[in-house]
Amino acid sequence: MIYFDFAATTPLDSEAAEVFVQASTEFFGNSSSLHDIGGQSQDLLENCREELANLVGVNKKGLFFTSGGSEGNFLAIEALLSAPKKQGKHIIAGMAEHSSIHGVLNRLGGYNVTYLPFNPSGLIDIDDLVRAITPDTVLVAIQHVNSEIGTIQPIEDIARVCEEQNIHFHSDFVQSFGKVDLKRFAPLVSSFSFSGHKIYGPKGVGGVYIDPAISWKAFFPGSSHEKGFRPGTVNVPAIAAMTAAAQRINNQIASNQERFLSFRADFIESLEPIKEFVHLHQANINSQLPSIIGLRIAGIEGQWMMLECNRFGFAISTGSACQIGMQSPAKVTQALGLSKQEAKEFIRISFGNSTKREDVIKLGETIVDIVKKFKN
């Protein structure tokens, strides 16, 4: 089976796995314990916090560890709403946000939420954002990189608007962490979330950055870990392994960009024989993560295409794995204004460390063969 679903999850990096085992056996103490064994674990935890903060260019005092991106999004939004810059009950979010963002916004009582669609290139229109802002707006939540089509949102422009209007800005960095140099963007937002298993780290670990100038209130009362940000013994081995994975992938950002651009061009070229049926959803090269390809093939349901590819030994997806369990269309298809039938045609291909050029071309040729047999 050849894997083309790296946007969903990644295999654990071998060096990160070694770090995990070492930390589990040698630094097993509870980082909150006051004895020396606990102190060794605490020292390792703080070293990881400092290293990750340096990788993305933020103050380590604002970095908190969580169980992953979904919990991070939840806690970040709750934290920002506990300390708004002004009074109000209006929130603006992207229509294509991860299901964890929609989940926390849906459970909020007393707030009005405006959801922004994508333009045809899969980007938030800044003019739409400005028009949506009211005197009551206290939070904007826009993800950095869309997990289903890989478009990169204009974080700098959104942050500027939010700063001018005195509004908190949360961004889901799960798909951009380790794939985009975040030093330009991370200091601009009020908060961001990230996850370990998207960058060859362990599952069940991630983090949140909240601007230290924000005096947030803990969502879980009485929590002592992570300065009260979340309850539960801190998973130091997983954090250490995630940090090791982050160090490795951060050094590969430029080379991966070049490699995946080439793979993307190869894949699109391989679909040339069926180009009249293929609809790519993408932005220009400066606003597009090359490793994620979202597309539709007219007249063929994505789930059927995914199963056919699986039968031929290729693992692709029909969108975010967190959404698939709900048996509903990928959020991005709603944001793009696609019809129900068009939404059902959506598939996603995503590249990673083990992806080879010949496999990319082979996948494209297999899809072409599947389509030709289906259409005849």
Tab-separated table of C-alpha atoms in Angstrom:
chain	number	residue	atom	x	y	z
A	1	MET	CA	0.000	0.000	0.000
A	2	ILE	CA	1.434	3.375	-1.081
A	3	TYR	CA	0.435	6.158	1.303
A	4	PHE	CA	-0.909	9.480	0.001
A	5	ASP	CA	-2.725	10.713	3.113
A	6	PHE	CA	0.001	12.585	5.021
A	7	ALA	CA	-2.366	15.492	5.724
A	8	ALA	CA	-4.359	13.101	7.933
A	9	THR	CA	-1.421	11.686	9.882
A	10	THR	CA	2.226	10.691	9.495
A	11	PRO	CA	4.347	7.740	10.638
A	12	LEU	CA	6.474	8.297	13.720
A	13	ASP	CA	9.997	9.445	12.843
A	14	SER	CA	12.595	6.850	13.931
A	15	GLU	CA	14.697	9.381	15.839
A	16	ALA	CA	11.595	10.794	17.523
A	17	ALA	CA	10.662	7.234	18.527
A	18	GLU	CA	14.078	6.776	20.149
A	19	VAL	CA	13.631	10.038	22.050
A	20	PHE	CA	10.195	8.862	23.209
A	21	VAL	CA	11.589	5.589	24.593
A	22	GLN	CA	14.524	7.301	26.267
A	23	ALA	CA	12.320	9.961	27.862
A	24	SER	CA	9.817	7.302	28.980
A	25	THR	CA	12.500	5.228	30.708
A	26	GLU	CA	14.969	7.838	31.950
A	27	PHE	CA	12.775	10.938	32.504
A	28	PHE	CA	9.636	9.171	33.710
A	29	GLY	CA	8.994	11.384	36.725
A	30	ASN	CA	5.927	13.568	36.998
A	31	SER	CA	7.149	17.019	35.970
A	32	SER	CA	5.135	18.543	38.829
A	33	SER	CA	6.776	16.384	41.505
A	34	LEU	CA	9.204	18.199	43.777
A	35	HIS	CA	11.846	15.454	44.088
A	36	ASP	CA	14.904	15.248	41.839
A	37	ILE	CA	13.359	12.690	39.453
A	38	GLY	CA	10.414	15.010	38.923
A	39	GLY	CA	12.851	17.900	38.512
A	40	GLN	CA	14.691	16.089	35.714
A	41	SER	CA	11.401	15.611	33.881
A	42	GLN	CA	10.534	19.279	34.443
A	43	ASP	CA	13.906	20.369	33.057
A	44	LEU	CA	13.341	18.293	29.919
A	45	LEU	CA	9.835	19.730	29.549
A	46	GLU	CA	11.094	23.305	29.797
A	47	ASN	CA	13.904	22.623	27.328
A	48	CYS	CA	11.293	21.374	24.840
A	49	ARG	CA	9.118	24.421	25.462
A	50	GLU	CA	12.056	26.747	24.804
A	51	GLU	CA	13.155	24.876	21.663
A	52	LEU	CA	9.665	24.851	20.125
A	53	ALA	CA	9.169	28.521	20.981
A	54	ASN	CA	12.467	29.344	19.258
A	55	LEU	CA	11.500	27.338	16.168
A	56	VAL	CA	8.406	29.475	15.610
A	57	GLY	CA	9.726	32.743	17.056
A	58	VAL	CA	7.485	33.254	20.090
A	59	ASN	CA	7.890	33.795	23.825
A	60	LYS	CA	8.076	30.413	25.599
A	61	LYS	CA	5.931	31.813	28.421
A	62	GLY	CA	2.939	31.633	26.070
A	63	LEU	CA	3.481	28.007	24.973
A	64	PHE	CA	1.332	25.282	26.565
A	65	PHE	CA	1.202	21.578	25.752
A	66	THR	CA	-2.057	19.771	24.961
A	67	SER	CA	-3.263	16.405	23.676
A	68	GLY	CA	-3.321	17.703	20.086
A	69	GLY	CA	-4.750	20.225	17.675
A	70	SER	CA	-8.435	19.679	18.458
A	71	GLU	CA	-8.057	20.223	22.188
A	72	GLY	CA	-5.698	23.107	21.444
A	73	ASN	CA	-8.297	24.883	19.306
A	74	PHE	CA	-10.932	24.412	21.998
A	75	LEU	CA	-8.788	25.695	24.861
A	76	ALA	CA	-7.325	28.595	22.861
A	77	ILE	CA	-10.746	29.944	21.904
A	78	GLU	CA	-12.055	29.543	25.454
A	79	ALA	CA	-8.962	31.356	26.771
A	80	LEU	CA	-9.342	34.290	24.373
A	81	LEU	CA	-13.042	34.640	25.116
A	82	SER	CA	-12.255	34.691	28.844
A	83	ALA	CA	-10.174	37.839	28.289
A	84	PRO	CA	-11.636	39.816	25.365
A	85	LYS	CA	-10.059	43.080	24.288
A	86	LYS	CA	-13.490	44.703	24.405
A	87	GLN	CA	-17.071	43.817	25.243
A	88	GLY	CA	-19.056	41.952	22.610
A	89	LYS	CA	-20.668	38.660	21.588
A	90	HIS	CA	-19.771	38.360	17.902
A	91	ILE	CA	-17.247	35.919	16.406
A	92	ILE	CA	-16.029	35.549	12.819
A	93	ALA	CA	-14.678	32.205	11.581
A	94	GLY	CA	-13.878	30.518	8.312
A	95	MET	CA	-16.536	28.247	6.888
A	96	ALA	CA	-13.817	25.681	6.118
A	97	GLU	CA	-12.322	25.560	9.622
A	98	HIS	CA	-11.444	22.213	11.169
A	99	SER	CA	-14.385	20.460	12.856
A	100	SER	CA	-12.855	21.181	16.288
A	101	ILE	CA	-13.297	24.926	15.652
A	102	HIS	CA	-16.891	24.461	14.542
A	103	GLY	CA	-17.447	22.249	17.571
A	104	VAL	CA	-16.355	24.822	20.147
A	105	LEU	CA	-18.213	27.655	18.392
A	106	ASN	CA	-21.421	25.598	18.223
A	107	ARG	CA	-21.387	24.986	21.974
A	108	LEU	CA	-20.918	28.635	22.941
A	109	GLY	CA	-24.006	30.222	24.403
A	110	GLY	CA	-24.951	33.814	23.698
A	111	TYR	CA	-22.512	34.403	20.825
A	112	ASN	CA	-23.380	35.187	17.206
A	113	VAL	CA	-21.010	33.587	14.692
A	114	THR	CA	-20.438	34.746	11.115
A	115	TYR	CA	-18.830	32.156	8.823
A	116	LEU	CA	-16.783	33.417	5.880
A	117	PRO	CA	-16.724	31.457	2.598
A	118	PHE	CA	-13.732	31.010	0.297
A	119	ASN	CA	-13.260	32.802	-2.995
A	120	PRO	CA	-12.800	30.535	-6.067
A	121	SER	CA	-9.072	30.229	-5.236
A	122	GLY	CA	-9.823	28.814	-1.804
A	123	LEU	CA	-8.868	31.950	0.127
A	124	ILE	CA	-10.640	34.207	2.610
A	125	ASP	CA	-11.443	37.549	0.987
A	126	ILE	CA	-10.144	40.328	3.250
A	127	ASP	CA	-12.939	42.636	2.087
A	128	ASP	CA	-15.467	40.015	3.259
A	129	LEU	CA	-13.737	39.916	6.636
A	130	VAL	CA	-13.806	43.704	7.013
A	131	ARG	CA	-17.497	43.838	6.047
A	132	ALA	CA	-18.339	41.127	8.598
A	133	ILE	CA	-16.798	43.017	11.519
A	134	THR	CA	-19.197	44.801	13.849
A	135	PRO	CA	-18.554	46.845	17.025
A	136	ASP	CA	-19.504	43.618	18.857
A	137	THR	CA	-16.787	41.447	17.231
A	138	VAL	CA	-14.337	40.057	19.806
A	139	LEU	CA	-12.716	37.101	18.000
A	140	VAL	CA	-11.647	36.014	14.524
A	141	ALA	CA	-10.707	32.342	13.955
A	142	ILE	CA	-9.107	31.565	10.589
A	143	GLN	CA	-6.859	28.550	9.994
A	144	HIS	CA	-3.462	29.150	8.382
A	145	VAL	CA	-3.413	26.242	5.909
A	146	ASN	CA	-6.596	24.467	4.880
A	147	SER	CA	-6.266	20.749	5.545
A	148	GLU	CA	-8.313	19.699	2.528
A	149	ILE	CA	-7.012	21.817	-0.358
A	150	GLY	CA	-3.831	23.245	1.169
A	151	THR	CA	-4.506	26.925	0.515
A	152	ILE	CA	-2.517	29.340	2.704
A	153	GLN	CA	-4.615	32.130	4.156
A	154	PRO	CA	-3.309	35.744	4.283
A	155	ILE	CA	-2.451	35.700	7.995
A	156	GLU	CA	-0.562	38.997	7.911
A	157	ASP	CA	-3.516	40.853	6.368
A	158	ILE	CA	-6.025	39.235	8.750
A	159	ALA	CA	-3.803	40.034	11.750
A	160	ARG	CA	-3.508	43.667	10.648
A	161	VAL	CA	-7.306	44.029	10.401
A	162	CYS	CA	-7.767	42.416	13.819
A	163	GLU	CA	-5.146	44.668	15.391
A	164	GLU	CA	-6.789	47.774	13.942
A	165	GLN	CA	-10.214	46.680	15.193
A	166	ASN	CA	-9.025	45.519	18.649
A	167	ILE	CA	-10.064	41.897	18.045
A	168	HIS	CA	-8.388	38.661	19.189
A	169	PHE	CA	-7.158	36.451	16.335
A	170	HIS	CA	-6.820	32.673	16.715
A	171	SER	CA	-5.297	30.597	13.925
A	172	ASP	CA	-5.171	26.824	13.567
A	173	PHE	CA	-1.527	26.159	12.565
A	174	VAL	CA	-1.872	22.349	12.541
A	175	GLN	CA	-1.275	21.989	8.783
A	176	SER	CA	1.355	24.731	8.523
A	177	PHE	CA	3.478	23.746	11.543
A	178	GLY	CA	6.682	22.190	10.193
A	179	LYS	CA	5.717	22.930	6.592
A	180	VAL	CA	5.822	26.749	6.514
A	181	ASP	CA	8.364	28.994	8.234
A	182	LEU	CA	6.131	30.341	11.003
A	183	LYS	CA	8.488	32.988	12.403
A	184	ARG	CA	6.784	35.611	10.215
A	185	PHE	CA	3.283	34.670	11.303
A	186	ALA	CA	3.311	33.282	14.850
A	187	PRO	CA	3.999	36.607	16.634
A	188	LEU	CA	1.080	38.259	14.803
A	189	VAL	CA	-1.745	36.171	16.261
A	190	SER	CA	-3.335	36.127	19.706
A	191	SER	CA	-3.133	32.342	19.743
A	192	PHE	CA	-2.363	29.352	17.553
A	193	SER	CA	-2.586	25.567	17.843
A	194	PHE	CA	-0.309	22.800	16.531
A	195	SER	CA	-0.097	19.010	16.595
A	196	GLY	CA	2.635	16.376	16.786
A	197	HIS	CA	1.290	13.631	14.543
A	198	LYS	CA	1.188	15.815	11.414
A	199	ILE	CA	4.996	16.262	11.556
A	200	TYR	CA	6.158	12.660	12.236
A	201	GLY	CA	5.782	13.030	15.997
A	202	PRO	CA	3.544	10.935	18.273
A	203	LYS	CA	-0.230	11.058	18.305
A	204	GLY	CA	-1.980	12.518	21.314
A	205	VAL	CA	0.296	15.522	21.786
A	206	GLY	CA	0.316	19.103	20.546
A	207	GLY	CA	0.318	22.610	21.844
A	208	VAL	CA	-1.113	26.099	21.974
A	209	TYR	CA	0.539	29.495	22.012
A	210	ILE	CA	-1.305	32.360	23.671
A	211	ASP	CA	0.191	35.831	23.697
A	212	PRO	CA	1.571	36.213	27.258
A	213	ALA	CA	0.071	39.725	27.417
A	214	ILE	CA	-3.404	38.136	27.525
A	215	SER	CA	-4.645	37.433	31.089
A	216	TRP	CA	-6.779	34.390	30.268
A	217	LYS	CA	-8.809	32.420	32.798
A	218	ALA	CA	-8.501	28.621	33.028
A	219	PHE	CA	-11.373	26.683	31.463
A	220	PHE	CA	-10.905	23.800	33.941
A	221	PRO	CA	-10.945	25.215	37.494
A	222	GLY	CA	-8.337	23.931	39.901
A	223	SER	CA	-5.902	22.700	37.239
A	224	SER	CA	-2.283	22.819	38.324
A	225	HIS	CA	-0.480	21.525	35.233
A	226	GLU	CA	0.705	23.888	32.487
A	227	LYS	CA	-0.006	26.912	34.699
A	228	GLY	CA	-3.618	25.821	34.910
A	229	PHE	CA	-4.140	25.751	31.148
A	230	ARG	CA	-5.278	22.116	31.169
A	231	PRO	CA	-5.600	19.257	33.673
A	232	GLY	CA	-3.753	15.954	33.548
A	233	THR	CA	-0.162	14.825	34.055
A	234	VAL	CA	2.007	16.332	31.333
A	235	ASN	CA	3.076	13.791	28.683
A	236	VAL	CA	6.783	14.660	28.738
A	237	PRO	CA	7.987	11.701	26.578
A	238	ALA	CA	5.530	12.589	23.782
A	239	ILE	CA	6.453	16.275	24.033
A	240	ALA	CA	10.160	15.410	23.781
A	241	ALA	CA	9.509	13.201	20.746
A	242	MET	CA	7.371	15.902	19.099
A	243	THR	CA	10.140	18.425	19.690
A	244	ALA	CA	12.701	16.122	18.048
A	245	ALA	CA	10.372	15.652	15.065
A	246	ALA	CA	9.787	19.425	14.853
A	247	GLN	CA	13.531	20.111	14.821
A	248	ARG	CA	14.042	17.675	11.953
A	249	ILE	CA	11.143	18.799	9.780
A	250	ASN	CA	11.884	22.490	10.389
A	251	ASN	CA	15.288	21.985	8.791
A	252	GLN	CA	13.616	20.450	5.731
A	253	ILE	CA	10.995	23.130	5.001
A	254	ALA	CA	12.767	24.614	1.949
A	255	SER	CA	13.798	21.266	0.432
A	256	ASN	CA	10.346	19.758	1.011
A	257	GLN	CA	8.719	22.770	-0.643
A	258	GLU	CA	10.820	22.302	-3.766
A	259	ARG	CA	10.306	18.536	-3.823
A	260	PHE	CA	6.551	18.690	-3.344
A	261	LEU	CA	6.178	21.417	-5.983
A	262	SER	CA	7.801	19.029	-8.431
A	263	PHE	CA	5.564	16.124	-7.337
A	264	ARG	CA	2.482	18.318	-7.640
A	265	ALA	CA	3.387	19.255	-11.228
A	266	ASP	CA	4.069	15.593	-12.051
A	267	PHE	CA	0.727	14.486	-10.638
A	268	ILE	CA	-1.284	17.162	-12.426
A	269	GLU	CA	0.504	16.369	-15.683
A	270	SER	CA	-0.286	12.674	-15.255
A	271	LEU	CA	-4.021	13.542	-15.230
A	272	GLU	CA	-3.784	15.227	-18.642
A	273	PRO	CA	-5.687	12.412	-20.462
A	274	ILE	CA	-8.779	13.094	-18.314
A	275	LYS	CA	-8.307	16.834	-17.837
A	276	GLU	CA	-11.832	17.648	-19.034
A	277	PHE	CA	-13.201	15.852	-15.950
A	278	VAL	CA	-10.699	17.149	-13.378
A	279	HIS	CA	-11.403	20.220	-11.247
A	280	LEU	CA	-8.456	21.306	-9.090
A	281	HIS	CA	-9.115	23.530	-6.088
A	282	GLN	CA	-5.978	25.565	-5.522
A	283	ALA	CA	-4.518	29.041	-5.159
A	284	ASN	CA	-1.479	30.587	-6.828
A	285	ILE	CA	1.930	29.190	-5.922
A	286	ASN	CA	2.546	31.774	-3.157
A	287	SER	CA	-0.686	30.874	-1.375
A	288	GLN	CA	-0.607	27.106	-1.806
A	289	LEU	CA	0.969	24.321	0.238
A	290	PRO	CA	2.234	22.060	-2.565
A	291	SER	CA	1.925	18.818	-0.594
A	292	ILE	CA	-1.908	18.910	-0.475
A	293	ILE	CA	-3.978	18.480	-3.637
A	294	GLY	CA	-7.761	18.803	-3.421
A	295	LEU	CA	-9.725	17.939	-6.554
A	296	ARG	CA	-12.946	16.642	-8.011
A	297	ILE	CA	-13.512	14.291	-10.925
A	298	ALA	CA	-16.828	15.131	-12.549
A	299	GLY	CA	-19.406	12.382	-12.249
A	300	ILE	CA	-17.409	10.136	-9.898
A	301	GLU	CA	-18.057	10.102	-6.169
A	302	GLY	CA	-14.946	10.643	-4.084
A	303	GLN	CA	-15.680	7.746	-1.760
A	304	TRP	CA	-15.887	5.344	-4.692
A	305	MET	CA	-12.656	6.737	-6.145
A	306	MET	CA	-10.958	6.367	-2.753
A	307	LEU	CA	-12.058	2.728	-2.506
A	308	GLU	CA	-10.928	1.993	-6.064
A	309	CYS	CA	-7.519	3.549	-5.376
A	310	ASN	CA	-7.332	1.488	-2.192
A	311	ARG	CA	-8.068	-1.646	-4.233
A	312	PHE	CA	-5.100	-0.796	-6.473
A	313	GLY	CA	-2.808	-0.188	-3.500
A	314	PHE	CA	-3.022	3.597	-2.967
A	315	ALA	CA	-4.232	5.284	0.217
A	316	ILE	CA	-5.944	8.625	-0.540
A	317	SER	CA	-8.809	10.373	1.268
A	318	THR	CA	-12.028	12.290	0.796
A	319	GLY	CA	-11.026	15.088	3.190
A	320	SER	CA	-10.235	15.592	6.858
A	321	ALA	CA	-10.273	12.314	8.795
A	322	CYS	CA	-11.975	14.155	11.687
A	323	GLN	CA	-14.874	14.969	9.358
A	324	ILE	CA	-15.144	11.609	7.576
A	325	GLY	CA	-16.413	9.916	10.731
A	326	MET	CA	-19.467	12.193	10.576
A	327	GLN	CA	-20.288	11.030	7.025
A	328	SER	CA	-20.680	14.645	5.923
A	329	PRO	CA	-18.994	16.518	3.056
A	330	ALA	CA	-15.592	18.104	3.537
A	331	LYS	CA	-16.065	21.569	5.073
A	332	VAL	CA	-14.055	23.113	2.249
A	333	THR	CA	-16.684	22.084	-0.311
A	334	GLN	CA	-19.263	24.197	1.527
A	335	ALA	CA	-16.835	27.119	1.750
A	336	LEU	CA	-16.238	26.891	-2.011
A	337	GLY	CA	-19.989	26.919	-2.666
A	338	LEU	CA	-20.080	23.502	-4.338
A	339	SER	CA	-23.339	21.678	-4.889
A	340	LYS	CA	-24.110	18.517	-2.895
A	341	GLN	CA	-23.214	16.372	-5.882
A	342	GLU	CA	-19.965	18.244	-6.494
A	343	ALA	CA	-19.093	17.945	-2.802
A	344	LYS	CA	-19.445	14.169	-3.024
A	345	GLU	CA	-16.850	14.114	-5.820
A	346	PHE	CA	-14.086	15.610	-3.661
A	347	ILE	CA	-10.828	13.700	-3.013
A	348	ARG	CA	-7.522	14.670	-1.410
A	349	ILE	CA	-3.986	13.524	-2.184
A	350	SER	CA	-1.176	14.558	0.162
A	351	PHE	CA	2.579	13.946	-0.019
A	352	GLY	CA	5.132	13.244	2.689
A	353	ASN	CA	8.661	12.131	3.483
A	354	SER	CA	8.377	8.683	1.900
A	355	THR	CA	6.628	9.861	-1.288
A	356	LYS	CA	8.506	8.985	-4.491
A	357	ARG	CA	8.113	10.581	-7.911
A	358	GLU	CA	7.414	7.259	-9.612
A	359	ASP	CA	4.609	6.543	-7.121
A	360	VAL	CA	3.077	9.976	-7.735
A	361	ILE	CA	2.981	9.314	-11.475
A	362	LYS	CA	1.705	5.761	-10.911
A	363	LEU	CA	-1.153	7.111	-8.779
A	364	GLY	CA	-2.079	9.610	-11.497
A	365	GLU	CA	-2.027	6.906	-14.161
A	366	THR	CA	-4.166	4.642	-11.971
A	367	ILE	CA	-6.757	7.394	-11.506
A	368	VAL	CA	-6.773	7.965	-15.266
A	369	ASP	CA	-7.410	4.245	-15.856
A	370	ILE	CA	-10.192	4.164	-13.247
A	371	VAL	CA	-11.889	7.185	-14.828
A	372	LYS	CA	-11.604	5.832	-18.384
A	373	LYS	CA	-13.163	2.509	-17.353
A	374	PHE	CA	-15.916	4.309	-15.482
A	375	LYS	CA	-16.721	6.677	-18.354
A	376	ASN	CA	-16.760	3.969	-21.049
